[in-house]
Amino acid sequence: MENTTPATPAPDPTKLLDDQVQSMLSRANMGLSPIALSLAAADWAMHLACSPGKQMALAQKAAELSRQAVQRSLHAADPEATEKDSRFKDPAWTQWPYAALKEGFKASDSWWREAAKVDGMTRHHRHMVDFFARQFLDAMSPSNWAATNPEVLAKARETQGESLRKGFQHFSQDLHALANAKADTPSEALEPLEFAVGKDVACTPGKVVFRNHLIEIIQYLPTTAKVQPEPVLIVPSCIMKYYILDLSPKNSMVKYLVEQGHTVCIISWRNPDASDRDLKMQDYLSSGVLAAMEAVKASTGAARIHTVGYCLGGTFLAIAAATLGRLARKKADAWTAKEKALVPANLPELASVILLAAQTDFSEPGELGVFIDDEQLEGLRRSMAKKGYLSGRQMGGSFQFLASKDLVWSRNTSRYLLGEEDSSFDLMSWNADQTRLPARMHSEYLSSLFLNNALANGQYRFAGATVALMDISAPMMVVGTTRDHVSPWKSVYKIHLQTDTHVTFVLAAGGHNAGIVSEPGRPRRSYQIASVEDGQGWTDPDDWVAQAPVVQGSWWEAMHAWLNERSGTPIKPPAISPDRVVCEAPGDYVMVRYAD
């Protein structure tokens, strides 16, 4: 029989040459596009050069800041005064000459923050200049250098140089581990995690009741005599291992919900390899979120379920909920071929949709927007095309950039200059358990959602039709966090503009991770909460913050109460059929680790 398979076209040698050169340039700039950086710098420099008034204002600002810095450094500060910047909390920073170094650095920081704001620049370029100016200044902080950090010098004298020796040893170990990290290193050969998965974390008892190529579904064992009739399906982000929501028993959201009488199921995403390069976003929606809903219904027998989506998992959940809302208005025999192929017919009704730090409008993506433009996405595609995936190291590096002062420079000072071991706690151990993303899926996600904001603009298509979040009919609870660099809360808040259903909005104290993992009993935790009913109209986010009451404690308790209000009469816990059990929790997919 004649082979009708089309021949693979020969690669264009000129394109290969371009890719090689641009990849080299990108690697030399820590994965960033030198073209994008140069364009931003040129935009800033040219507008500043044509703005003599701005130049005069900056000169005056420099003179005033210099005067203030000299004045503060000459007059010793009160050692008991509160220093807001954690890098300079040691009392020695109030003494000469370190006070002069500190005040000079703070003056430079203030000046550059003003200098980065030049009228006429594109918003993206202004954002880039401001961001990288801060990165440079954070790197130049006198706290980062042994010769200018009094705390480092004092400890070196106190330990007779032992702290510096230990610091150099830590540096050598980290450098060796980085140089020898290979993608094909087996999991068992990697450095063990501080908190063992399945023993110290991800240890809530349960069973894996479903598995396909993309996901495992864990159903947790009940601990109460009766449970709510609607199970809770949690959709974590595929950017992270699921057990951020099942950390140590003391701060596990899964364990908390189980103990409150909820049947809890969670998706554990497969950690992809090069063979998964062509997985698409629609695979994550169809074989991921929708397949999970079908599996939960089959395992529990529930006709209605509550759903919770975290970060990118929340974005996926919102798309799935809107699709189900649209299809609910159609008879099953009226579904198109694409709908039948991608959407299971035996899905439960959604009793509620809870989104945790999840964006559905990406017009204001926060600090992540610095890394997203056409030029930088093209460079990322070239990098992913070689491997078939975005490595965990690349992803982790991007997130470290967002909080480099704490995640990079403060850690380096502590580990390499003071010779201290890294602080060990469950969230840090989870953060080291990195995941990958398939090349095609990640490219589609960044291009369609981040770059083109297709979901909010009514241009994102799934199952052969445009997704409109207005089709979500289930009541929603949406949670933002006050210090979120990944999903800024005002961006998350825009769900009010996109839906026409009940929305309870919660603004929790903390960041993208610590604000969500906020168990009852943790000190200094609070949240604001208010609801919007159908037809109530729009409230500006600043007005919302001014009006919404502040509640001390954990927002988990408000979520539990909100779920109970939308649940039926408690029932006997559904039994897990032995025929459905694939293996014990936490399953196999969460155990897959890679060196890169």
JSON list of N, CA and C in Angstrom, two decimals, residues 195-260:
[
{"chain": "A", "resi": 195, "resn": "PHE", "atom": "N", "xyz": [10.55, 17.70, 53.47]},
{"chain": "A", "resi": 195, "resn": "PHE", "atom": "CA", "xyz": [9.31, 17.11, 53.96]},
{"chain": "A", "resi": 195, "resn": "PHE", "atom": "C", "xyz": [8.87, 16.04, 52.95]},
{"chain": "A", "resi": 196, "resn": "ALA", "atom": "N", "xyz": [8.87, 14.78, 53.37]},
{"chain": "A", "resi": 196, "resn": "ALA", "atom": "CA", "xyz": [8.59, 13.68, 52.47]},
{"chain": "A", "resi": 196, "resn": "ALA", "atom": "C", "xyz": [7.11, 13.66, 52.07]},
{"chain": "A", "resi": 197, "resn": "VAL", "atom": "N", "xyz": [6.86, 13.56, 50.76]},
{"chain": "A", "resi": 197, "resn": "VAL", "atom": "CA", "xyz": [5.50, 13.50, 50.24]},
{"chain": "A", "resi": 197, "resn": "VAL", "atom": "C", "xyz": [4.88, 12.16, 50.64]},
{"chain": "A", "resi": 198, "resn": "GLY", "atom": "N", "xyz": [3.67, 12.22, 51.20]},
{"chain": "A", "resi": 198, "resn": "GLY", "atom": "CA", "xyz": [2.99, 11.02, 51.67]},
{"chain": "A", "resi": 198, "resn": "GLY", "atom": "C", "xyz": [3.28, 10.67, 53.10]},
{"chain": "A", "resi": 199, "resn": "LYS", "atom": "N", "xyz": [4.29, 11.34, 53.69]},
{"chain": "A", "resi": 199, "resn": "LYS", "atom": "CA", "xyz": [4.64, 11.08, 55.08]},
{"chain": "A", "resi": 199, "resn": "LYS", "atom": "C", "xyz": [4.53, 12.32, 55.93]},
{"chain": "A", "resi": 200, "resn": "ASP", "atom": "N", "xyz": [5.22, 13.40, 55.53]},
{"chain": "A", "resi": 200, "resn": "ASP", "atom": "CA", "xyz": [5.16, 14.66, 56.27]},
{"chain": "A", "resi": 200, "resn": "ASP", "atom": "C", "xyz": [4.13, 15.61, 55.68]},
{"chain": "A", "resi": 201, "resn": "VAL", "atom": "N", "xyz": [4.00, 15.60, 54.37]},
{"chain": "A", "resi": 201, "resn": "VAL", "atom": "CA", "xyz": [3.01, 16.42, 53.65]},
{"chain": "A", "resi": 201, "resn": "VAL", "atom": "C", "xyz": [2.24, 15.51, 52.71]},
{"chain": "A", "resi": 202, "resn": "ALA", "atom": "N", "xyz": [1.09, 15.98, 52.23]},
{"chain": "A", "resi": 202, "resn": "ALA", "atom": "CA", "xyz": [0.23, 15.17, 51.36]},
{"chain": "A", "resi": 202, "resn": "ALA", "atom": "C", "xyz": [-0.09, 13.84, 52.04]},
{"chain": "A", "resi": 203, "resn": "CYS", "atom": "N", "xyz": [-0.41, 13.90, 53.33]},
{"chain": "A", "resi": 203, "resn": "CYS", "atom": "CA", "xyz": [-0.60, 12.67, 54.09]},
{"chain": "A", "resi": 203, "resn": "CYS", "atom": "C", "xyz": [-2.04, 12.48, 54.59]},
{"chain": "A", "resi": 204, "resn": "THR", "atom": "N", "xyz": [-2.98, 13.28, 54.12]},
{"chain": "A", "resi": 204, "resn": "THR", "atom": "CA", "xyz": [-4.39, 13.04, 54.47]},
{"chain": "A", "resi": 204, "resn": "THR", "atom": "C", "xyz": [-4.83, 11.73, 53.82]},
{"chain": "A", "resi": 205, "resn": "PRO", "atom": "N", "xyz": [-5.41, 10.80, 54.59]},
{"chain": "A", "resi": 205, "resn": "PRO", "atom": "CA", "xyz": [-5.75, 9.48, 54.05]},
{"chain": "A", "resi": 205, "resn": "PRO", "atom": "C", "xyz": [-6.78, 9.56, 52.92]},
{"chain": "A", "resi": 206, "resn": "GLY", "atom": "N", "xyz": [-6.54, 8.81, 51.85]},
{"chain": "A", "resi": 206, "resn": "GLY", "atom": "CA", "xyz": [-7.47, 8.79, 50.74]},
{"chain": "A", "resi": 206, "resn": "GLY", "atom": "C", "xyz": [-7.08, 7.73, 49.73]},
{"chain": "A", "resi": 207, "resn": "LYS", "atom": "N", "xyz": [-7.86, 7.66, 48.66]},
{"chain": "A", "resi": 207, "resn": "LYS", "atom": "CA", "xyz": [-7.63, 6.68, 47.59]},
{"chain": "A", "resi": 207, "resn": "LYS", "atom": "C", "xyz": [-7.62, 7.40, 46.24]},
{"chain": "A", "resi": 208, "resn": "VAL", "atom": "N", "xyz": [-6.74, 6.94, 45.35]},
{"chain": "A", "resi": 208, "resn": "VAL", "atom": "CA", "xyz": [-6.81, 7.39, 43.96]},
{"chain": "A", "resi": 208, "resn": "VAL", "atom": "C", "xyz": [-7.90, 6.58, 43.29]},
{"chain": "A", "resi": 209, "resn": "VAL", "atom": "N", "xyz": [-8.96, 7.25, 42.82]},
{"chain": "A", "resi": 209, "resn": "VAL", "atom": "CA", "xyz": [-10.13, 6.56, 42.28]},
{"chain": "A", "resi": 209, "resn": "VAL", "atom": "C", "xyz": [-10.25, 6.70, 40.76]},
{"chain": "A", "resi": 210, "resn": "PHE", "atom": "N", "xyz": [-9.32, 7.45, 40.16]},
{"chain": "A", "resi": 210, "resn": "PHE", "atom": "CA", "xyz": [-9.36, 7.63, 38.71]},
{"chain": "A", "resi": 210, "resn": "PHE", "atom": "C", "xyz": [-7.99, 8.05, 38.23]},
{"chain": "A", "resi": 211, "resn": "ARG", "atom": "N", "xyz": [-7.62, 7.57, 37.04]},
{"chain": "A", "resi": 211, "resn": "ARG", "atom": "CA", "xyz": [-6.35, 7.98, 36.44]},
{"chain": "A", "resi": 211, "resn": "ARG", "atom": "C", "xyz": [-6.49, 7.93, 34.92]},
{"chain": "A", "resi": 212, "resn": "ASN", "atom": "N", "xyz": [-6.02, 9.00, 34.27]},
{"chain": "A", "resi": 212, "resn": "ASN", "atom": "CA", "xyz": [-5.81, 8.96, 32.83]},
{"chain": "A", "resi": 212, "resn": "ASN", "atom": "C", "xyz": [-4.40, 9.50, 32.55]},
{"chain": "A", "resi": 213, "resn": "HIS", "atom": "N", "xyz": [-4.10, 9.80, 31.31]},
{"chain": "A", "resi": 213, "resn": "HIS", "atom": "CA", "xyz": [-2.74, 10.22, 30.98]},
{"chain": "A", "resi": 213, "resn": "HIS", "atom": "C", "xyz": [-2.36, 11.54, 31.64]},
{"chain": "A", "resi": 214, "resn": "LEU", "atom": "N", "xyz": [-3.35, 12.33, 32.04]},
{"chain": "A", "resi": 214, "resn": "LEU", "atom": "CA", "xyz": [-3.09, 13.69, 32.49]},
{"chain": "A", "resi": 214, "resn": "LEU", "atom": "C", "xyz": [-3.30, 13.89, 33.99]},
{"chain": "A", "resi": 215, "resn": "ILE", "atom": "N", "xyz": [-4.23, 13.15, 34.58]},
{"chain": "A", "resi": 215, "resn": "ILE", "atom": "CA", "xyz": [-4.59, 13.40, 35.98]},
{"chain": "A", "resi": 215, "resn": "ILE", "atom": "C", "xyz": [-4.79, 12.12, 36.76]},
{"chain": "A", "resi": 216, "resn": "GLU", "atom": "N", "xyz": [-4.65, 12.25, 38.07]},
{"chain": "A", "resi": 216, "resn": "GLU", "atom": "CA", "xyz": [-5.18, 11.28, 39.03]},
{"chain": "A", "resi": 216, "resn": "GLU", "atom": "C", "xyz": [-6.19, 12.02, 39.89]},
{"chain": "A", "resi": 217, "resn": "ILE", "atom": "N", "xyz": [-7.24, 11.33, 40.31]},
{"chain": "A", "resi": 217, "resn": "ILE", "atom": "CA", "xyz": [-8.23, 11.91, 41.23]},
{"chain": "A", "resi": 217, "resn": "ILE", "atom": "C", "xyz": [-8.10, 11.21, 42.57]},
{"chain": "A", "resi": 218, "resn": "ILE", "atom": "N", "xyz": [-7.82, 11.99, 43.61]},
{"chain": "A", "resi": 218, "resn": "ILE", "atom": "CA", "xyz": [-7.74, 11.46, 44.96]},
{"chain": "A", "resi": 218, "resn": "ILE", "atom": "C", "xyz": [-9.06, 11.76, 45.68]},
{"chain": "A", "resi": 219, "resn": "GLN", "atom": "N", "xyz": [-9.68, 10.75, 46.23]},
{"chain": "A", "resi": 219, "resn": "GLN", "atom": "CA", "xyz": [-10.88, 10.93, 47.05]},
{"chain": "A", "resi": 219, "resn": "GLN", "atom": "C", "xyz": [-10.49, 10.63, 48.49]},
{"chain": "A", "resi": 220, "resn": "TYR", "atom": "N", "xyz": [-10.70, 11.59, 49.39]},
{"chain": "A", "resi": 220, "resn": "TYR", "atom": "CA", "xyz": [-10.23, 11.46, 50.76]},
{"chain": "A", "resi": 220, "resn": "TYR", "atom": "C", "xyz": [-11.26, 10.76, 51.63]},
{"chain": "A", "resi": 221, "resn": "LEU", "atom": "N", "xyz": [-10.75, 10.02, 52.61]},
{"chain": "A", "resi": 221, "resn": "LEU", "atom": "CA", "xyz": [-11.61, 9.23, 53.48]},
{"chain": "A", "resi": 221, "resn": "LEU", "atom": "C", "xyz": [-12.30, 10.13, 54.49]},
{"chain": "A", "resi": 222, "resn": "PRO", "atom": "N", "xyz": [-13.59, 9.89, 54.74]},
{"chain": "A", "resi": 222, "resn": "PRO", "atom": "CA", "xyz": [-14.34, 10.76, 55.67]},
{"chain": "A", "resi": 222, "resn": "PRO", "atom": "C", "xyz": [-13.88, 10.55, 57.10]},
{"chain": "A", "resi": 223, "resn": "THR", "atom": "N", "xyz": [-14.05, 11.58, 57.92]},
{"chain": "A", "resi": 223, "resn": "THR", "atom": "CA", "xyz": [-13.73, 11.47, 59.35]},
{"chain": "A", "resi": 223, "resn": "THR", "atom": "C", "xyz": [-14.94, 11.84, 60.21]},
{"chain": "A", "resi": 224, "resn": "THR", "atom": "N", "xyz": [-16.08, 12.11, 59.59]},
{"chain": "A", "resi": 224, "resn": "THR", "atom": "CA", "xyz": [-17.29, 12.48, 60.31]},
{"chain": "A", "resi": 224, "resn": "THR", "atom": "C", "xyz": [-18.39, 11.47, 59.99]},
{"chain": "A", "resi": 225, "resn": "ALA", "atom": "N", "xyz": [-19.35, 11.36, 60.90]},
{"chain": "A", "resi": 225, "resn": "ALA", "atom": "CA", "xyz": [-20.43, 10.38, 60.72]},
{"chain": "A", "resi": 225, "resn": "ALA", "atom": "C", "xyz": [-21.31, 10.72, 59.53]},
{"chain": "A", "resi": 226, "resn": "LYS", "atom": "N", "xyz": [-21.48, 12.02, 59.26]},
{"chain": "A", "resi": 226, "resn": "LYS", "atom": "CA", "xyz": [-22.26, 12.45, 58.11]},
{"chain": "A", "resi": 226, "resn": "LYS", "atom": "C", "xyz": [-21.48, 13.50, 57.34]},
{"chain": "A", "resi": 227, "resn": "VAL", "atom": "N", "xyz": [-21.79, 13.62, 56.06]},
{"chain": "A", "resi": 227, "resn": "VAL", "atom": "CA", "xyz": [-21.11, 14.59, 55.20]},
{"chain": "A", "resi": 227, "resn": "VAL", "atom": "C", "xyz": [-22.15, 15.34, 54.38]},
{"chain": "A", "resi": 228, "resn": "GLN", "atom": "N", "xyz": [-21.74, 16.47, 53.82]},
{"chain": "A", "resi": 228, "resn": "GLN", "atom": "CA", "xyz": [-22.61, 17.19, 52.90]},
{"chain": "A", "resi": 228, "resn": "GLN", "atom": "C", "xyz": [-22.81, 16.34, 51.65]},
{"chain": "A", "resi": 229, "resn": "PRO", "atom": "N", "xyz": [-24.01, 16.35, 51.06]},
{"chain": "A", "resi": 229, "resn": "PRO", "atom": "CA", "xyz": [-24.25, 15.49, 49.90]},
{"chain": "A", "resi": 229, "resn": "PRO", "atom": "C", "xyz": [-23.48, 15.89, 48.65]},
{"chain": "A", "resi": 230, "resn": "GLU", "atom": "N", "xyz": [-23.02, 17.14, 48.59]},
{"chain": "A", "resi": 230, "resn": "GLU", "atom": "CA", "xyz": [-22.26, 17.61, 47.43]},
{"chain": "A", "resi": 230, "resn": "GLU", "atom": "C", "xyz": [-20.76, 17.51, 47.72]},
{"chain": "A", "resi": 231, "resn": "PRO", "atom": "N", "xyz": [-20.04, 16.64, 47.00]},
{"chain": "A", "resi": 231, "resn": "PRO", "atom": "CA", "xyz": [-18.59, 16.58, 47.19]},
{"chain": "A", "resi": 231, "resn": "PRO", "atom": "C", "xyz": [-17.93, 17.89, 46.75]},
{"chain": "A", "resi": 232, "resn": "VAL", "atom": "N", "xyz": [-16.71, 18.10, 47.22]},
{"chain": "A", "resi": 232, "resn": "VAL", "atom": "CA", "xyz": [-15.91, 19.27, 46.83]},
{"chain": "A", "resi": 232, "resn": "VAL", "atom": "C", "xyz": [-14.78, 18.78, 45.94]},
{"chain": "A", "resi": 233, "resn": "LEU", "atom": "N", "xyz": [-14.78, 19.21, 44.68]},
{"chain": "A", "resi": 233, "resn": "LEU", "atom": "CA", "xyz": [-13.68, 18.89, 43.76]},
{"chain": "A", "resi": 233, "resn": "LEU", "atom": "C", "xyz": [-12.73, 20.07, 43.70]},
{"chain": "A", "resi": 234, "resn": "ILE", "atom": "N", "xyz": [-11.46, 19.84, 44.02]},
{"chain": "A", "resi": 234, "resn": "ILE", "atom": "CA", "xyz": [-10.44, 20.89, 44.00]},
{"chain": "A", "resi": 234, "resn": "ILE", "atom": "C", "xyz": [-9.58, 20.74, 42.74]},
{"chain": "A", "resi": 235, "resn": "VAL", "atom": "N", "xyz": [-9.45, 21.85, 42.00]},
{"chain": "A", "resi": 235, "resn": "VAL", "atom": "CA", "xyz": [-8.63, 21.88, 40.78]},
{"chain": "A", "resi": 235, "resn": "VAL", "atom": "C", "xyz": [-7.41, 22.76, 41.06]},
{"chain": "A", "resi": 236, "resn": "PRO", "atom": "N", "xyz": [-6.29, 22.18, 41.48]},
{"chain": "A", "resi": 236, "resn": "PRO", "atom": "CA", "xyz": [-5.09, 23.00, 41.70]},
{"chain": "A", "resi": 236, "resn": "PRO", "atom": "C", "xyz": [-4.47, 23.40, 40.38]},
{"chain": "A", "resi": 237, "resn": "SER", "atom": "N", "xyz": [-3.52, 24.28, 40.43]},
{"chain": "A", "resi": 237, "resn": "SER", "atom": "CA", "xyz": [-2.82, 24.70, 39.22]},
{"chain": "A", "resi": 237, "resn": "SER", "atom": "C", "xyz": [-1.86, 23.61, 38.78]},
{"chain": "A", "resi": 238, "resn": "CYS", "atom": "N", "xyz": [-1.77, 23.40, 37.47]},
{"chain": "A", "resi": 238, "resn": "CYS", "atom": "CA", "xyz": [-0.80, 22.42, 36.95]},
{"chain": "A", "resi": 238, "resn": "CYS", "atom": "C", "xyz": [0.61, 22.98, 37.00]},
{"chain": "A", "resi": 239, "resn": "ILE", "atom": "N", "xyz": [0.75, 24.24, 37.37]},
{"chain": "A", "resi": 239, "resn": "ILE", "atom": "CA", "xyz": [2.08, 24.84, 37.53]},
{"chain": "A", "resi": 239, "resn": "ILE", "atom": "C", "xyz": [2.74, 24.34, 38.82]},
{"chain": "A", "resi": 240, "resn": "MET", "atom": "N", "xyz": [1.95, 23.76, 39.70]},
{"chain": "A", "resi": 240, "resn": "MET", "atom": "CA", "xyz": [2.45, 23.38, 41.02]},
{"chain": "A", "resi": 240, "resn": "MET", "atom": "C", "xyz": [1.95, 21.99, 41.39]},
{"chain": "A", "resi": 241, "resn": "LYS", "atom": "N", "xyz": [2.64, 21.34, 42.32]},
{"chain": "A", "resi": 241, "resn": "LYS", "atom": "CA", "xyz": [2.15, 20.08, 42.86]},
{"chain": "A", "resi": 241, "resn": "LYS", "atom": "C", "xyz": [0.92, 20.38, 43.74]},
{"chain": "A", "resi": 242, "resn": "TYR", "atom": "N", "xyz": [-0.05, 19.49, 43.65]},
{"chain": "A", "resi": 242, "resn": "TYR", "atom": "CA", "xyz": [-1.36, 19.75, 44.28]},
{"chain": "A", "resi": 242, "resn": "TYR", "atom": "C", "xyz": [-1.28, 19.91, 45.79]},
{"chain": "A", "resi": 243, "resn": "TYR", "atom": "N", "xyz": [-0.25, 19.35, 46.41]},
{"chain": "A", "resi": 243, "resn": "TYR", "atom": "CA", "xyz": [-0.29, 19.25, 47.87]},
{"chain": "A", "resi": 243, "resn": "TYR", "atom": "C", "xyz": [0.02, 20.55, 48.59]},
{"chain": "A", "resi": 244, "resn": "ILE", "atom": "N", "xyz": [0.11, 21.66, 47.86]},
{"chain": "A", "resi": 244, "resn": "ILE", "atom": "CA", "xyz": [0.12, 22.94, 48.58]},
{"chain": "A", "resi": 244, "resn": "ILE", "atom": "C", "xyz": [-1.18, 23.10, 49.36]},
{"chain": "A", "resi": 245, "resn": "LEU", "atom": "N", "xyz": [-2.23, 22.42, 48.92]},
{"chain": "A", "resi": 245, "resn": "LEU", "atom": "CA", "xyz": [-3.51, 22.45, 49.62]},
{"chain": "A", "resi": 245, "resn": "LEU", "atom": "C", "xyz": [-3.66, 21.25, 50.56]},
{"chain": "A", "resi": 246, "resn": "ASP", "atom": "N", "xyz": [-2.61, 20.44, 50.68]},
{"chain": "A", "resi": 246, "resn": "ASP", "atom": "CA", "xyz": [-2.60, 19.34, 51.64]},
{"chain": "A", "resi": 246, "resn": "ASP", "atom": "C", "xyz": [-1.19, 19.23, 52.22]},
{"chain": "A", "resi": 247, "resn": "LEU", "atom": "N", "xyz": [-0.74, 20.32, 52.83]},
{"chain": "A", "resi": 247, "resn": "LEU", "atom": "CA", "xyz": [0.61, 20.36, 53.41]},
{"chain": "A", "resi": 247, "resn": "LEU", "atom": "C", "xyz": [0.63, 19.56, 54.71]},
{"chain": "A", "resi": 248, "resn": "SER", "atom": "N", "xyz": [1.29, 20.03, 55.71]},
{"chain": "A", "resi": 248, "resn": "SER", "atom": "CA", "xyz": [1.30, 19.34, 57.00]},
{"chain": "A", "resi": 248, "resn": "SER", "atom": "C", "xyz": [-0.10, 19.28, 57.57]},
{"chain": "A", "resi": 249, "resn": "PRO", "atom": "N", "xyz": [-0.40, 18.30, 58.41]},
{"chain": "A", "resi": 249, "resn": "PRO", "atom": "CA", "xyz": [-1.76, 18.19, 58.96]},
{"chain": "A", "resi": 249, "resn": "PRO", "atom": "C", "xyz": [-2.27, 19.47, 59.61]},
{"chain": "A", "resi": 250, "resn": "LYS", "atom": "N", "xyz": [-1.37, 20.28, 60.16]},
{"chain": "A", "resi": 250, "resn": "LYS", "atom": "CA", "xyz": [-1.81, 21.49, 60.85]},
{"chain": "A", "resi": 250, "resn": "LYS", "atom": "C", "xyz": [-2.28, 22.59, 59.89]},
{"chain": "A", "resi": 251, "resn": "ASN", "atom": "N", "xyz": [-1.84, 22.55, 58.62]},
{"chain": "A", "resi": 251, "resn": "ASN", "atom": "CA", "xyz": [-2.22, 23.62, 57.70]},
{"chain": "A", "resi": 251, "resn": "ASN", "atom": "C", "xyz": [-2.70, 23.07, 56.36]},
{"chain": "A", "resi": 252, "resn": "SER", "atom": "N", "xyz": [-3.35, 21.91, 56.39]},
{"chain": "A", "resi": 252, "resn": "SER", "atom": "CA", "xyz": [-3.90, 21.29, 55.19]},
{"chain": "A", "resi": 252, "resn": "SER", "atom": "C", "xyz": [-5.34, 21.73, 54.98]},
{"chain": "A", "resi": 253, "resn": "MET", "atom": "N", "xyz": [-5.61, 22.41, 53.84]},
{"chain": "A", "resi": 253, "resn": "MET", "atom": "CA", "xyz": [-6.98, 22.79, 53.53]},
{"chain": "A", "resi": 253, "resn": "MET", "atom": "C", "xyz": [-7.83, 21.55, 53.28]},
{"chain": "A", "resi": 254, "resn": "VAL", "atom": "N", "xyz": [-7.25, 20.53, 52.66]},
{"chain": "A", "resi": 254, "resn": "VAL", "atom": "CA", "xyz": [-7.97, 19.29, 52.42]},
{"chain": "A", "resi": 254, "resn": "VAL", "atom": "C", "xyz": [-8.44, 18.68, 53.74]},
{"chain": "A", "resi": 255, "resn": "LYS", "atom": "N", "xyz": [-7.50, 18.54, 54.69]},
{"chain": "A", "resi": 255, "resn": "LYS", "atom": "CA", "xyz": [-7.84, 17.94, 55.99]},
{"chain": "A", "resi": 255, "resn": "LYS", "atom": "C", "xyz": [-8.90, 18.78, 56.71]},
{"chain": "A", "resi": 256, "resn": "TYR", "atom": "N", "xyz": [-8.78, 20.10, 56.63]},
{"chain": "A", "resi": 256, "resn": "TYR", "atom": "CA", "xyz": [-9.75, 20.97, 57.28]},
{"chain": "A", "resi": 256, "resn": "TYR", "atom": "C", "xyz": [-11.15, 20.73, 56.72]},
{"chain": "A", "resi": 257, "resn": "LEU", "atom": "N", "xyz": [-11.28, 20.68, 55.40]},
{"chain": "A", "resi": 257, "resn": "LEU", "atom": "CA", "xyz": [-12.60, 20.49, 54.79]},
{"chain": "A", "resi": 257, "resn": "LEU", "atom": "C", "xyz": [-13.17, 19.11, 55.12]},
{"chain": "A", "resi": 258, "resn": "VAL", "atom": "N", "xyz": [-12.31, 18.10, 55.11]},
{"chain": "A", "resi": 258, "resn": "VAL", "atom": "CA", "xyz": [-12.77, 16.75, 55.46]},
{"chain": "A", "resi": 258, "resn": "VAL", "atom": "C", "xyz": [-13.30, 16.73, 56.90]},
{"chain": "A", "resi": 259, "resn": "GLU", "atom": "N", "xyz": [-12.59, 17.40, 57.80]},
{"chain": "A", "resi": 259, "resn": "GLU", "atom": "CA", "xyz": [-13.01, 17.42, 59.20]},
{"chain": "A", "resi": 259, "resn": "GLU", "atom": "C", "xyz": [-14.28, 18.23, 59.42]},
{"chain": "A", "resi": 260, "resn": "GLN", "atom": "N", "xyz": [-14.63, 19.10, 58.48]},
{"chain": "A", "resi": 260, "resn": "GLN", "atom": "CA", "xyz": [-15.87, 19.87, 58.58]},
{"chain": "A", "resi": 260, "resn": "GLN", "atom": "C", "xyz": [-17.06, 19.13, 57.97]}
]
